[in-house]
PDB file of C-alpha atoms in Angstrom:
ATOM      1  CA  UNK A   1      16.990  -0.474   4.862  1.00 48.00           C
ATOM      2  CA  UNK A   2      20.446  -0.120   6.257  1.00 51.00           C
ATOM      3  CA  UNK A   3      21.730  -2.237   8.598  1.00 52.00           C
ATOM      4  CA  UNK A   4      22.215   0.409  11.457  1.00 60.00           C
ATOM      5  CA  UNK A   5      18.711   1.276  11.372  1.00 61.00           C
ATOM      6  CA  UNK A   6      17.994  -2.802  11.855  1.00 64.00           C
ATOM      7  CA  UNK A   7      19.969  -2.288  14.659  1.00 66.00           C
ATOM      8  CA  UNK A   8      17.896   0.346  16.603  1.00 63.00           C
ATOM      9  CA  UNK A   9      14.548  -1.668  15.200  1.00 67.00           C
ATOM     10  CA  UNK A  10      16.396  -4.686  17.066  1.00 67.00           C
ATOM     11  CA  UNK A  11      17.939  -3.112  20.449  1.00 68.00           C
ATOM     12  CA  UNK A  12      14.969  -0.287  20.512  1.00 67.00           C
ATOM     13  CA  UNK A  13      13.880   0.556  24.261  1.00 69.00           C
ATOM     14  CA  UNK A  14      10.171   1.810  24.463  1.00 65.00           C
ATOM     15  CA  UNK A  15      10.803   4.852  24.998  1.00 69.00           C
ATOM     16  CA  UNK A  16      13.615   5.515  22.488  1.00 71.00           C
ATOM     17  CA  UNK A  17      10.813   4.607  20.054  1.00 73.00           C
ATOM     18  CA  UNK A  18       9.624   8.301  19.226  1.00 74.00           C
ATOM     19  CA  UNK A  19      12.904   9.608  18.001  1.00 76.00           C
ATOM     20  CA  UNK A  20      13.253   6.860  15.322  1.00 84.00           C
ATOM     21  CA  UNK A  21       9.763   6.911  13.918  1.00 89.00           C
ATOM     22  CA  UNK A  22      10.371   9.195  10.851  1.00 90.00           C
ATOM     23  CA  UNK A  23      13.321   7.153   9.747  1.00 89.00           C
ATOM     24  CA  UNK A  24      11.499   4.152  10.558  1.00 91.00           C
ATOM     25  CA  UNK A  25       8.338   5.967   8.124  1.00 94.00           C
ATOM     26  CA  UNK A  26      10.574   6.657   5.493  1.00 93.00           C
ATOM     27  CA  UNK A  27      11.546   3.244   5.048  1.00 92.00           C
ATOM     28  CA  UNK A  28       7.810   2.044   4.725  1.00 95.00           C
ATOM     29  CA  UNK A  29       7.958   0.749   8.323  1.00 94.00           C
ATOM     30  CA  UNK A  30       4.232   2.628   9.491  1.00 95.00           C
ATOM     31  CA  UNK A  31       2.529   1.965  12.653  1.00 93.00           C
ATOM     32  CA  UNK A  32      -0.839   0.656  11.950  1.00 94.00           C
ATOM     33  CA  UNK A  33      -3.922   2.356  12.861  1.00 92.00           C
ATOM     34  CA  UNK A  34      -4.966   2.515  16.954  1.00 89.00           C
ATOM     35  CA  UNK A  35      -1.190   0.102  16.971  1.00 92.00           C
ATOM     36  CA  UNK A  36       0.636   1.539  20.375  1.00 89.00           C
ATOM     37  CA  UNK A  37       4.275   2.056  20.278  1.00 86.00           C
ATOM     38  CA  UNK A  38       5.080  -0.675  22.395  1.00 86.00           C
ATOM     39  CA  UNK A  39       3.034  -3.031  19.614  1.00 91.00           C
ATOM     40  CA  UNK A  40       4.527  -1.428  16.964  1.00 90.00           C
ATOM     41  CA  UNK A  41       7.871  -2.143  18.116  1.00 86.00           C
ATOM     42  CA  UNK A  42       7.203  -5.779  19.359  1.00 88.00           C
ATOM     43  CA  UNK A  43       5.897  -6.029  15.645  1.00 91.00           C
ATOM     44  CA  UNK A  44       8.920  -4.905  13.937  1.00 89.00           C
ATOM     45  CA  UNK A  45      11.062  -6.862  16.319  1.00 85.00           C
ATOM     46  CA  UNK A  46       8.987 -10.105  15.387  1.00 89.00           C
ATOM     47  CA  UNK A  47       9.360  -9.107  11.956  1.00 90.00           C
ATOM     48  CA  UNK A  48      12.914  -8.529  11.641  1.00 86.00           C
ATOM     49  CA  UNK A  49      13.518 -11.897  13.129  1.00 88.00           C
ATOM     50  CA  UNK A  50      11.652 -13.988  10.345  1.00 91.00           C
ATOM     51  CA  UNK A  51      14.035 -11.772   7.638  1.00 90.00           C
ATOM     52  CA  UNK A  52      17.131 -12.561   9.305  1.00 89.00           C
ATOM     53  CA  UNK A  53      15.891 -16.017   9.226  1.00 92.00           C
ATOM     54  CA  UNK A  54      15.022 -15.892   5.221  1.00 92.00           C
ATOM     55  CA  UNK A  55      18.434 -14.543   5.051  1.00 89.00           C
ATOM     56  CA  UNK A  56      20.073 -17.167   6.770  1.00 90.00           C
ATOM     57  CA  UNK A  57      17.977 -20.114   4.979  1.00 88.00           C
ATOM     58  CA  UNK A  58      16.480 -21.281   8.726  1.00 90.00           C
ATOM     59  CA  UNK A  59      12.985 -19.967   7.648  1.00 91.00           C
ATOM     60  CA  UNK A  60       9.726 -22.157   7.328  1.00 90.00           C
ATOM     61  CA  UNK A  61       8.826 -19.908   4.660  1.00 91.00           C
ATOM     62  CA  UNK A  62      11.888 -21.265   2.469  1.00 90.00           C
ATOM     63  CA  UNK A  63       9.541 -23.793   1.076  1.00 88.00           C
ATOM     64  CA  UNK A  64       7.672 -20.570  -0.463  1.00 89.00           C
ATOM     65  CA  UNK A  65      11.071 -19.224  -1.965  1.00 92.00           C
ATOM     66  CA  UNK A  66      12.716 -22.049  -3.265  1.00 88.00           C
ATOM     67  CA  UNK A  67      15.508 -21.608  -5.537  1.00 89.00           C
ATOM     68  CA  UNK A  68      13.479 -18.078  -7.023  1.00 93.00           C
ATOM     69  CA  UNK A  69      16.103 -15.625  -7.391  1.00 95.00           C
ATOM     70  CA  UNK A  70      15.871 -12.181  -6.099  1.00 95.00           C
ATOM     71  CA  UNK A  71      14.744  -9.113  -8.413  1.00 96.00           C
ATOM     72  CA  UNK A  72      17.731  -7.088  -9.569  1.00 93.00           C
ATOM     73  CA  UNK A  73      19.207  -4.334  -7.808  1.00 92.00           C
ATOM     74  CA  UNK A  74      18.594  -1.793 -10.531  1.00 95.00           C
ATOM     75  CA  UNK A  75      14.796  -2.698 -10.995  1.00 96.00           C
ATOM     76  CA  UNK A  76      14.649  -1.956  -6.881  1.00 95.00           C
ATOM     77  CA  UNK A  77      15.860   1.553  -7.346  1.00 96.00           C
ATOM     78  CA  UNK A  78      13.865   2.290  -9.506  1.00 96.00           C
ATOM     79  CA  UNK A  79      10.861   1.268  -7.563  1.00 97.00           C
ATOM     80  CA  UNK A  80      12.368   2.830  -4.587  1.00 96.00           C
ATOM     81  CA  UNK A  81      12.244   6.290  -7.092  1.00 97.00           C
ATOM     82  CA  UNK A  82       8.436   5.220  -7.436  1.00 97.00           C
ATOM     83  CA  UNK A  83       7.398   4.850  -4.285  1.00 97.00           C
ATOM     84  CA  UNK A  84       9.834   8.112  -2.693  1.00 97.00           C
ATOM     85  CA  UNK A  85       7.930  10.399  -5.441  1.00 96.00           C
ATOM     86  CA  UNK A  86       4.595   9.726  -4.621  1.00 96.00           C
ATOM     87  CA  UNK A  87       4.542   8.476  -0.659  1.00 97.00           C
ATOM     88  CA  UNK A  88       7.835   9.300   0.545  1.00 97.00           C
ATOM     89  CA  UNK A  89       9.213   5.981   1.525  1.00 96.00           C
ATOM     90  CA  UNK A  90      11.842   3.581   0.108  1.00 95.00           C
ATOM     91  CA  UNK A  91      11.194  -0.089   1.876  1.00 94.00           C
ATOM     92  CA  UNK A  92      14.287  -1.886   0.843  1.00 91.00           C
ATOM     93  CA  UNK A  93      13.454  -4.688   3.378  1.00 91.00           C
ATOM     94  CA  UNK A  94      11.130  -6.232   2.031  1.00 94.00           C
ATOM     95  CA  UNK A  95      12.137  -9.560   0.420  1.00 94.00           C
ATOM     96  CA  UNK A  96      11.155  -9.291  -3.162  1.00 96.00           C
ATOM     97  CA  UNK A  97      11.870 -12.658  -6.069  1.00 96.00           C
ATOM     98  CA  UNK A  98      11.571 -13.724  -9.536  1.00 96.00           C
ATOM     99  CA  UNK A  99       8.677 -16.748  -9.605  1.00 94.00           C
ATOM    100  CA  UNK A 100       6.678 -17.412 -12.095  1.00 93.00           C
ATOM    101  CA  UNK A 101       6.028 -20.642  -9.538  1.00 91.00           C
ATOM    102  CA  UNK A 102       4.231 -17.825  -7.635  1.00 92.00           C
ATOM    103  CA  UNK A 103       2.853 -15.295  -9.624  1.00 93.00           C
ATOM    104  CA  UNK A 104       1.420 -18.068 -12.229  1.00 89.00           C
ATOM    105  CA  UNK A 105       0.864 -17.161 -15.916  1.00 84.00           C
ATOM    106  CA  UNK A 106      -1.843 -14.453 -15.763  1.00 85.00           C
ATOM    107  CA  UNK A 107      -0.273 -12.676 -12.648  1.00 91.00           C
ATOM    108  CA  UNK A 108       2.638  -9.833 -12.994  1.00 94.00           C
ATOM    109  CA  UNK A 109       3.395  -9.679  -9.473  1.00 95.00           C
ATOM    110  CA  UNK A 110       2.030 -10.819  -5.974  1.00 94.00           C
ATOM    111  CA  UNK A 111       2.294  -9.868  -2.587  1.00 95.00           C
ATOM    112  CA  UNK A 112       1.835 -12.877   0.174  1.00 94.00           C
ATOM    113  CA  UNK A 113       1.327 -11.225   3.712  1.00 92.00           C
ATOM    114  CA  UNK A 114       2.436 -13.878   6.321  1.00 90.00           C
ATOM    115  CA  UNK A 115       0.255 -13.602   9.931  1.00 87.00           C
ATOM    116  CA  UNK A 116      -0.417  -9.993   8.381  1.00 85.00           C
ATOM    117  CA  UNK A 117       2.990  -8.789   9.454  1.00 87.00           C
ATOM    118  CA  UNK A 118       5.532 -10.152   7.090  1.00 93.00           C
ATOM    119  CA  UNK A 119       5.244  -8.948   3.157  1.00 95.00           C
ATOM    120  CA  UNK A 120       6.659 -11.269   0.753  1.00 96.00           C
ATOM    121  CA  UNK A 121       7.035 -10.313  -2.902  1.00 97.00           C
ATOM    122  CA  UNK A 122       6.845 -12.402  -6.009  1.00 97.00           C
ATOM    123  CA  UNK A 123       7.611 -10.620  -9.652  1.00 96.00           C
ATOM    124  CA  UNK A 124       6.720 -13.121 -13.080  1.00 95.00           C
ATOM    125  CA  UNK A 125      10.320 -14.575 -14.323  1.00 93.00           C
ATOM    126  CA  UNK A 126       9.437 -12.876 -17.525  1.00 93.00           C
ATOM    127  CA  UNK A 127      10.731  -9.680 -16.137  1.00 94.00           C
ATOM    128  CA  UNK A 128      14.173 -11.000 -15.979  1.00 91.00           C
ATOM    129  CA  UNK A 129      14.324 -11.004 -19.513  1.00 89.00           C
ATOM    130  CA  UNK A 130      11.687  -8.027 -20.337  1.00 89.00           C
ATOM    131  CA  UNK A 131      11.126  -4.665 -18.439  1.00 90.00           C
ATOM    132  CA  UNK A 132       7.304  -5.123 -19.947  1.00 92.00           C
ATOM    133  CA  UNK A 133       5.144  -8.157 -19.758  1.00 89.00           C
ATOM    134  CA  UNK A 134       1.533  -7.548 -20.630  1.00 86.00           C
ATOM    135  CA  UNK A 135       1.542  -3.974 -20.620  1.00 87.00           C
ATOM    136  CA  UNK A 136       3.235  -3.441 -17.009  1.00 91.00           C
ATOM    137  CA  UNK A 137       6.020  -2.236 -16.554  1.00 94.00           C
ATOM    138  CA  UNK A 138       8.670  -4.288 -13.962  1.00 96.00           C
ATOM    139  CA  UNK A 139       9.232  -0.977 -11.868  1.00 96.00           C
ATOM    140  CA  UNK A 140       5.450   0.239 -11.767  1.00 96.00           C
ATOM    141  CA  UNK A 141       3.900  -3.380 -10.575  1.00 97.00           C
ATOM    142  CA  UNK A 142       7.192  -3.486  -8.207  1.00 97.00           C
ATOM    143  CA  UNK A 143       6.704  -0.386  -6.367  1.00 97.00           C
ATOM    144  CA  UNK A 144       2.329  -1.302  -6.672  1.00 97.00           C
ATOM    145  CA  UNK A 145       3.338  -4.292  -4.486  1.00 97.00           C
ATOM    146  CA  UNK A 146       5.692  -1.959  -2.167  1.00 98.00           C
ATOM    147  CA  UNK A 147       2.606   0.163  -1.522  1.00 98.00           C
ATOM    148  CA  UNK A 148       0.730  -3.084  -0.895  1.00 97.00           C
ATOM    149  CA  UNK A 149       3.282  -4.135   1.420  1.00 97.00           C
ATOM    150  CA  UNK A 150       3.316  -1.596   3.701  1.00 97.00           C
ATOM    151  CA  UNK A 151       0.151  -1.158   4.479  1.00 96.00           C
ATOM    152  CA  UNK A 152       0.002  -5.591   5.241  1.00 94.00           C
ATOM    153  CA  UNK A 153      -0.739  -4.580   9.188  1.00 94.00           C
ATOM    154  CA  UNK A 154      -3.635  -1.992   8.439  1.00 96.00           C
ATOM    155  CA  UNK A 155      -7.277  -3.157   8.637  1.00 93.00           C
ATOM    156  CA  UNK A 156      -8.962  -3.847   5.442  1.00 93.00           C
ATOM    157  CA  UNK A 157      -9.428  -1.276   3.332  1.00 96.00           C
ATOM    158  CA  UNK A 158     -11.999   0.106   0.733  1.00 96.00           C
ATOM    159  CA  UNK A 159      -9.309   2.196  -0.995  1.00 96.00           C
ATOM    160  CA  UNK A 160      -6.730  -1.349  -1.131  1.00 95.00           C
ATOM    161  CA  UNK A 161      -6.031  -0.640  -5.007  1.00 96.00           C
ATOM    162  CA  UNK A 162      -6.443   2.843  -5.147  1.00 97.00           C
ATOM    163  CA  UNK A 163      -3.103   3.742  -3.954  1.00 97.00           C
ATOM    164  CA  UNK A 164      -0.680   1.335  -5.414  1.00 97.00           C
ATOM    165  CA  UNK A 165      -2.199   2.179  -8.446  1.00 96.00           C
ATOM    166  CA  UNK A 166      -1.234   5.766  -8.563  1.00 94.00           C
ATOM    167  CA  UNK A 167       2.246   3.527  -9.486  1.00 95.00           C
ATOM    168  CA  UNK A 168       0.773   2.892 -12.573  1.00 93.00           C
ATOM    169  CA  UNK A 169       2.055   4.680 -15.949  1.00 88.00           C
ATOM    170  CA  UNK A 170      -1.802   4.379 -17.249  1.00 90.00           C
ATOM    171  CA  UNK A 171      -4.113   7.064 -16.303  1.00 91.00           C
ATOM    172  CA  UNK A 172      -6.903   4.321 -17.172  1.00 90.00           C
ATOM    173  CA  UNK A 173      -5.863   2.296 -14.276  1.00 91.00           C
ATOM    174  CA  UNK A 174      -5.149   5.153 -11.661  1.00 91.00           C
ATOM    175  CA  UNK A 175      -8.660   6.064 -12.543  1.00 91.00           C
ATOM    176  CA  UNK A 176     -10.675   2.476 -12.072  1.00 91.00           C
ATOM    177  CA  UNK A 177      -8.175   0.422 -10.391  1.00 90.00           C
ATOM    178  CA  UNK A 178      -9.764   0.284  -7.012  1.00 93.00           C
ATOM    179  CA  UNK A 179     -12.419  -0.847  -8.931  1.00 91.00           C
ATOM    180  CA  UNK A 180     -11.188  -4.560  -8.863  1.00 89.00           C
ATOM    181  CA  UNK A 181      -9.983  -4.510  -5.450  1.00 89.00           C
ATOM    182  CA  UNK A 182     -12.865  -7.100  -5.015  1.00 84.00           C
ATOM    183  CA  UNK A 183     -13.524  -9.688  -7.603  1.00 83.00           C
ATOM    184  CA  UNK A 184     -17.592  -9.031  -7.537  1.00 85.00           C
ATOM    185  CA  UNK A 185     -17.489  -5.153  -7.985  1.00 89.00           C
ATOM    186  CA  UNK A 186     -16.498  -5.487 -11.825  1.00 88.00           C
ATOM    187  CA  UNK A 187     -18.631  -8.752 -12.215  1.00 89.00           C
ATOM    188  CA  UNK A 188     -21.874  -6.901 -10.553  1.00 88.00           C
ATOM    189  CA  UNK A 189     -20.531  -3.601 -13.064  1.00 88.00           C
ATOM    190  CA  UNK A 190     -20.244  -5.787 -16.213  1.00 87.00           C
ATOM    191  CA  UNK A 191     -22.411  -8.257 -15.699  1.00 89.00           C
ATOM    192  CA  UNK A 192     -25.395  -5.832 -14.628  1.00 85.00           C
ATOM    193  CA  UNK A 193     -24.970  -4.336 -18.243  1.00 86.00           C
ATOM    194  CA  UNK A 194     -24.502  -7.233 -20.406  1.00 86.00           C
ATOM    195  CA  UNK A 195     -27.730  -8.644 -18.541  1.00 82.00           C
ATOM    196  CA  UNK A 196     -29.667  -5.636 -20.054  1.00 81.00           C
ATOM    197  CA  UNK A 197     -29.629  -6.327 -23.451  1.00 83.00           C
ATOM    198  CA  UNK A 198     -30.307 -10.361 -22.869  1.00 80.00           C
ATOM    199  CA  UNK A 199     -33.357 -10.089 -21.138  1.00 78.00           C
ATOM    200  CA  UNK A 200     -34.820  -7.471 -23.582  1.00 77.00           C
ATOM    201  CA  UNK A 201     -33.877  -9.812 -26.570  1.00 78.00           C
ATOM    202  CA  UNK A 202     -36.074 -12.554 -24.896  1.00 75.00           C
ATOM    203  CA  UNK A 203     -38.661  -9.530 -24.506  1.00 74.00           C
ATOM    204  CA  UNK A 204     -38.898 -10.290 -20.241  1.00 77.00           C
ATOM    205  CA  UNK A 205     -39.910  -7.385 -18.132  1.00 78.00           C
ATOM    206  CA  UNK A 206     -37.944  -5.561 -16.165  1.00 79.00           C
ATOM    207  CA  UNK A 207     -35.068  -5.208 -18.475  1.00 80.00           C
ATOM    208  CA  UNK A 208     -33.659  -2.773 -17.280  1.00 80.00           C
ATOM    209  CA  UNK A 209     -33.389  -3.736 -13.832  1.00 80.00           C
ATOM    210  CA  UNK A 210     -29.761  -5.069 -13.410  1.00 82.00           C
ATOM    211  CA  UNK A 211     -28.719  -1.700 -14.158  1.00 85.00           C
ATOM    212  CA  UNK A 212     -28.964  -1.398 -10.431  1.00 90.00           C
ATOM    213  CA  UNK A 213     -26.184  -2.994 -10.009  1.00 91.00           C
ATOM    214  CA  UNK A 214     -23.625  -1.694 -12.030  1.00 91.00           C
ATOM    215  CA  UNK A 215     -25.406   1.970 -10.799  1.00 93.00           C
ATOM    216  CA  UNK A 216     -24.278   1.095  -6.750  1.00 93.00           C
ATOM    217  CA  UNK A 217     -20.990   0.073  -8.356  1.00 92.00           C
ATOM    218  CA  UNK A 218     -20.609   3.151  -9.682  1.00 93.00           C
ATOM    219  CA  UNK A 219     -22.250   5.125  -7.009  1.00 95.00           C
ATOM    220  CA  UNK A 220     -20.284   3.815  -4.108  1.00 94.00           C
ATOM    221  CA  UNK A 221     -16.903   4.495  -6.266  1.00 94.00           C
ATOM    222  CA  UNK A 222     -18.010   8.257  -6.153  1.00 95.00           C
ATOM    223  CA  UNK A 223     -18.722   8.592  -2.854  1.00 96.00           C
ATOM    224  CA  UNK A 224     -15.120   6.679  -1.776  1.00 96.00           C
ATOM    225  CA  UNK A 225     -13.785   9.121  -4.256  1.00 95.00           C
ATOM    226  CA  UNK A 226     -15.172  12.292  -3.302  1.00 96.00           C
ATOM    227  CA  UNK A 227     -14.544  11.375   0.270  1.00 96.00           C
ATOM    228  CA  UNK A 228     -10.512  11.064  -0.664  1.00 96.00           C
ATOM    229  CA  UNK A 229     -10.970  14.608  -2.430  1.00 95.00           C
ATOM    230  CA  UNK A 230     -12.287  15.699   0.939  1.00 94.00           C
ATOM    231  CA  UNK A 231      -9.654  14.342   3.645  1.00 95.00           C
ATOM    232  CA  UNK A 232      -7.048  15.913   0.701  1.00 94.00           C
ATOM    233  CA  UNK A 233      -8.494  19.066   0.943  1.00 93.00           C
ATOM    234  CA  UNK A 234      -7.978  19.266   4.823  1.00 92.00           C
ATOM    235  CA  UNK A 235      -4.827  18.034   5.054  1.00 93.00           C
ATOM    236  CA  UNK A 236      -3.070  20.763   2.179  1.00 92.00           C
ATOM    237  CA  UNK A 237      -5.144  23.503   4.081  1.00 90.00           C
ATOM    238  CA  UNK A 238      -3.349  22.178   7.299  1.00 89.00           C
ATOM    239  CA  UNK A 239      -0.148  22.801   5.526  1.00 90.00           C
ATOM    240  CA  UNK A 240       0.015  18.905   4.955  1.00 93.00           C
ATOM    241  CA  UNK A 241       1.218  16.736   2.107  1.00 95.00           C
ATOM    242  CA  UNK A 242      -1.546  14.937   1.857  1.00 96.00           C
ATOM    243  CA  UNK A 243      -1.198  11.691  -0.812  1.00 97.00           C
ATOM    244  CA  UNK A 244       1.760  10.778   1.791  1.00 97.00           C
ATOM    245  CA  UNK A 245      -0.483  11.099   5.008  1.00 97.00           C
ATOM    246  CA  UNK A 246      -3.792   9.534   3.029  1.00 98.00           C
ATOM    247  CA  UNK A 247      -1.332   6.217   2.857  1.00 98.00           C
ATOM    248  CA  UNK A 248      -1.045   6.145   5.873  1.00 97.00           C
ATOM    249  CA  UNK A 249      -4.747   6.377   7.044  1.00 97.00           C
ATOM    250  CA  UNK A 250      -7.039   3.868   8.193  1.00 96.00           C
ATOM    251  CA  UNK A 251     -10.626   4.044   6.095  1.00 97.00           C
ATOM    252  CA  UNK A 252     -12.005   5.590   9.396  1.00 95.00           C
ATOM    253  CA  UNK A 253      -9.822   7.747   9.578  1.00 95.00           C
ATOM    254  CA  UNK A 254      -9.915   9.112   6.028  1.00 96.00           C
ATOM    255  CA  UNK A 255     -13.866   9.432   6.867  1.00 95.00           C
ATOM    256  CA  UNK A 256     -13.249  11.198   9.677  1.00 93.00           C
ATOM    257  CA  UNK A 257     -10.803  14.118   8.202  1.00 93.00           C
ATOM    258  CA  UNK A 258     -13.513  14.133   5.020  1.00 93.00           C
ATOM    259  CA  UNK A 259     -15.958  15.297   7.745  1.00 91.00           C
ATOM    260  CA  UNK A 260     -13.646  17.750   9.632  1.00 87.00           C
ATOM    261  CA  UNK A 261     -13.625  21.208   8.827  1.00 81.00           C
ATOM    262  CA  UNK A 262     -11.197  22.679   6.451  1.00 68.00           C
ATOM    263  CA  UNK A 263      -7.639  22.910   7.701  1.00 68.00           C
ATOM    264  CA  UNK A 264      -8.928  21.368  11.433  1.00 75.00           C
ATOM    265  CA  UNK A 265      -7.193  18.464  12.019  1.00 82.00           C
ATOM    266  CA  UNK A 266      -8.698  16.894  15.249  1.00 79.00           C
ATOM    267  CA  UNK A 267      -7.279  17.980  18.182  1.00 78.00           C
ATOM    268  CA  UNK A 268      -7.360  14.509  19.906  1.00 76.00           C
ATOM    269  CA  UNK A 269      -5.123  12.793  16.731  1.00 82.00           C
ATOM    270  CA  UNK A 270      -2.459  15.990  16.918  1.00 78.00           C
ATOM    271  CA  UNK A 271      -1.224  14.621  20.050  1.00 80.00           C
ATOM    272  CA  UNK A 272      -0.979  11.211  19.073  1.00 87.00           C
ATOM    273  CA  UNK A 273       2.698  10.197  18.223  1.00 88.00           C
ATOM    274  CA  UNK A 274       1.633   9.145  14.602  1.00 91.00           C
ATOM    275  CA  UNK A 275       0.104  13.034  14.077  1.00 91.00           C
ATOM    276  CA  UNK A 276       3.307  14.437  15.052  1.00 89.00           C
ATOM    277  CA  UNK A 277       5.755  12.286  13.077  1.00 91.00           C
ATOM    278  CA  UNK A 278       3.340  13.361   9.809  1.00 93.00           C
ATOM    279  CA  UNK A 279       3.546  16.599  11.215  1.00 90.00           C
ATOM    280  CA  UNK A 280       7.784  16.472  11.128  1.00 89.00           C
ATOM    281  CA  UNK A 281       7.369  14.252   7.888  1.00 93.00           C
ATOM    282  CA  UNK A 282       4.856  15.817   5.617  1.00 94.00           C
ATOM    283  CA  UNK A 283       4.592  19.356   6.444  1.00 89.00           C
ATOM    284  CA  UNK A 284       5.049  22.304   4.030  1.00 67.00           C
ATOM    285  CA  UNK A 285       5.008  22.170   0.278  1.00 46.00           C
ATOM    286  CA  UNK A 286       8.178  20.591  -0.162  1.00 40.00           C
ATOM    287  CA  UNK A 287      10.199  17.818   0.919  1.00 40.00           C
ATOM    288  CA  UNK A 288      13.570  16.627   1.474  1.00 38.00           C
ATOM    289  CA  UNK A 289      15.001  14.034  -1.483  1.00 38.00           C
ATOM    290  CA  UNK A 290      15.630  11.708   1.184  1.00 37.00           C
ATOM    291  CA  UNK A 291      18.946  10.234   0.486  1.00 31.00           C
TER     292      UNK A 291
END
C-alpha cells in the first residue's frame, strides 16, 4: 500500500469514507460482512496503528517476529500478480517474514490473525534458498495466505480454503482443498473407508456402515459447491465479475445470491455501500490492470 493512501486510512472523516472504498478494495482492505462504515474505518485506523508500531519495533507482537527477516521484494510481486489476476487486489500491507520458528517443519506458510483484525504472515526459511519446498511454490502459498488475510475480519467460513486455493498451480488442490479446511472432514472421509475393509476382515456386521461418513463428506462438498456455481451464475448474468465479488461474500450471503433469481441481485444489498463499490469495481467483462 502506498503511503498516501495510509494517510487518508489515518486522517479519514466518516463521511469521506465512500469515495476511498475501491482503492481501499483493491488493496485487500474489505469491509466485513453487516461491518458499518464507521466500524470499518475505526478498524483500519486500529489496524494501521499496530503496523506502524511493528515498523517502529514498539509492538508487543515483536516477541512473535523476532529477528525473522522479511520475504523478498520480488517474491511479493509476484504474489501481488497472483492475487490481482484472480481477486483483483494487491495487499502490500500486510507484514509478511521468513520463520521456520513459525511455520515449523511440516508447514509452508502460516497466517496468525491477531484480535481477528491484524494478519501476520510467516513463509518456511527454506524459501529463501528455494522457490519450491514440498511441492509449493513460494509465490502460490504467499498469495494463498494473502487471500487468507484478507478475509481475517469475516465470520467463519465453510468455503475458508476454497479460495486461496484457486492460488494453487495444482488443479488437484483447487479441486479438494476446502476439503481440509477442518481437520475431521478428511479423517471422517479416510477413515470412514479404511474402516470398511477392517471390519469385513474380522467378518462384523454392518461393514459397510462407515461409508456414511465419508458419503456426508462428500455430499456436503457438493452441495457447498453447487451453491458457489449458483451465486456465480447470478452475479455474470448481473454483468458482474463474480470470483472477485464471491471473495468478498459472507457464507450467507453466497446462500442467499444461490437462491436469487438469475441476474436479480437483491434490491435491499444494491443500495448498500459495499454493492455499489462491487458495482464500480467488478462490473463488465473486463477490468483495469490496476497499476
Amino acid at each position: 500500500m502506498t503511503p498516501d493512501v495510509w494517510n487518508k486510512v489515518r486522517d479519514l472523516r466518516p463521511e469521506e469514507l465512500p469515495a476511498v472504498l475501491a482503492e481501499l478494495d483493491s488493496c485487500g482492505l474489505f469491509p466485513a460482512p453487516e461491518e458499518t462504515l464507521e466500524q470499518f474505518r475505526s478498524r483500519l485506523a486500529a489496524m494501521f496503528q499496530e503496523l506502524e508500531a511493528i515498523r517502529n519495533g514498539s509492538s508487543e507482537l515483536q516477541e512473535l517476529i523476532g529477528q525473522a527477516p522479511p520475504v523478498s521484494g520480488e517474491l511479493r510481486r509476484k504474489a501481488d500478480q497472483l492475487t490481482w489476476a484472480k481477486y483483483r487486489f494487491r495487499a502490500g500491507w500486510i507484514p509478511a517474514w521468513y520463520s521456520t520458528r513459525q511455520t515449523g517443519f511440516f508447514s509452508v506458510g502460516i497466517l496468525l490473525e491477531v484480535d481477528r483484525r491484524l494478519p501476520l504472515l510467516f513463509l518456511h526459511g527454506g524459501f529463501r534458498r528455494r522457490k519450491v519446498r514440498r511441492g509449493y511454490g513460494a509465490a502460490e502459498t504467499m498469495a494463498h495466505e494473502l487471500v487468507h488475510a484478507v478475509r481475517c475480519a469475516f465470520p467463519a467460513s465453510a468455503y475458508e480454503e476454497f479460495f486461496p486455493c484457486r492460488m494453487s498451480g495444482s488443479r488437484f488442490r483447487r479441486m479438494v482443498g476446502n476439503l481440509f479446511r477442518r481437520w475431521y472432514l478428511p479423517a471422517l472421509l479416510f477413515g470412514g473407508i479404511a474402516a470398511v475393509p477392517v471390519l469385513a476382515a474380522a467378518e462384523l456386521p454392518g461393514c459397510a456402515v462407515p461409508l456414511l461418513l465419508p458419503l456426508a463428506v462428500v455430499l456436503r462438498e457438493l452441495i457447498l459447491a453447487r451453491r458457489l456455481r449458483r451465486a456465480e451464475r447470478v452475479l455474470r448474468r448481473a454483468g458482474l465479475e463474480p470470483l472477485p465479488v464471491l471473495l468478498r461474500l459472507s457464507d450467507r450471503e453466497i446462500a442467499g445470491l444461490a437462491a436469487t433469481p438469475a441476474n436479480e441481485i437483491p434490491a435491499a444489498w444494491q443500495s448498500t455501500f459495499r454493492w455499489r463499490m462491487f458495482r464500480e469495481r467488478f462490473s463488465g467483462a473486463s477490468l483495469p490492470d490496476g497499476q
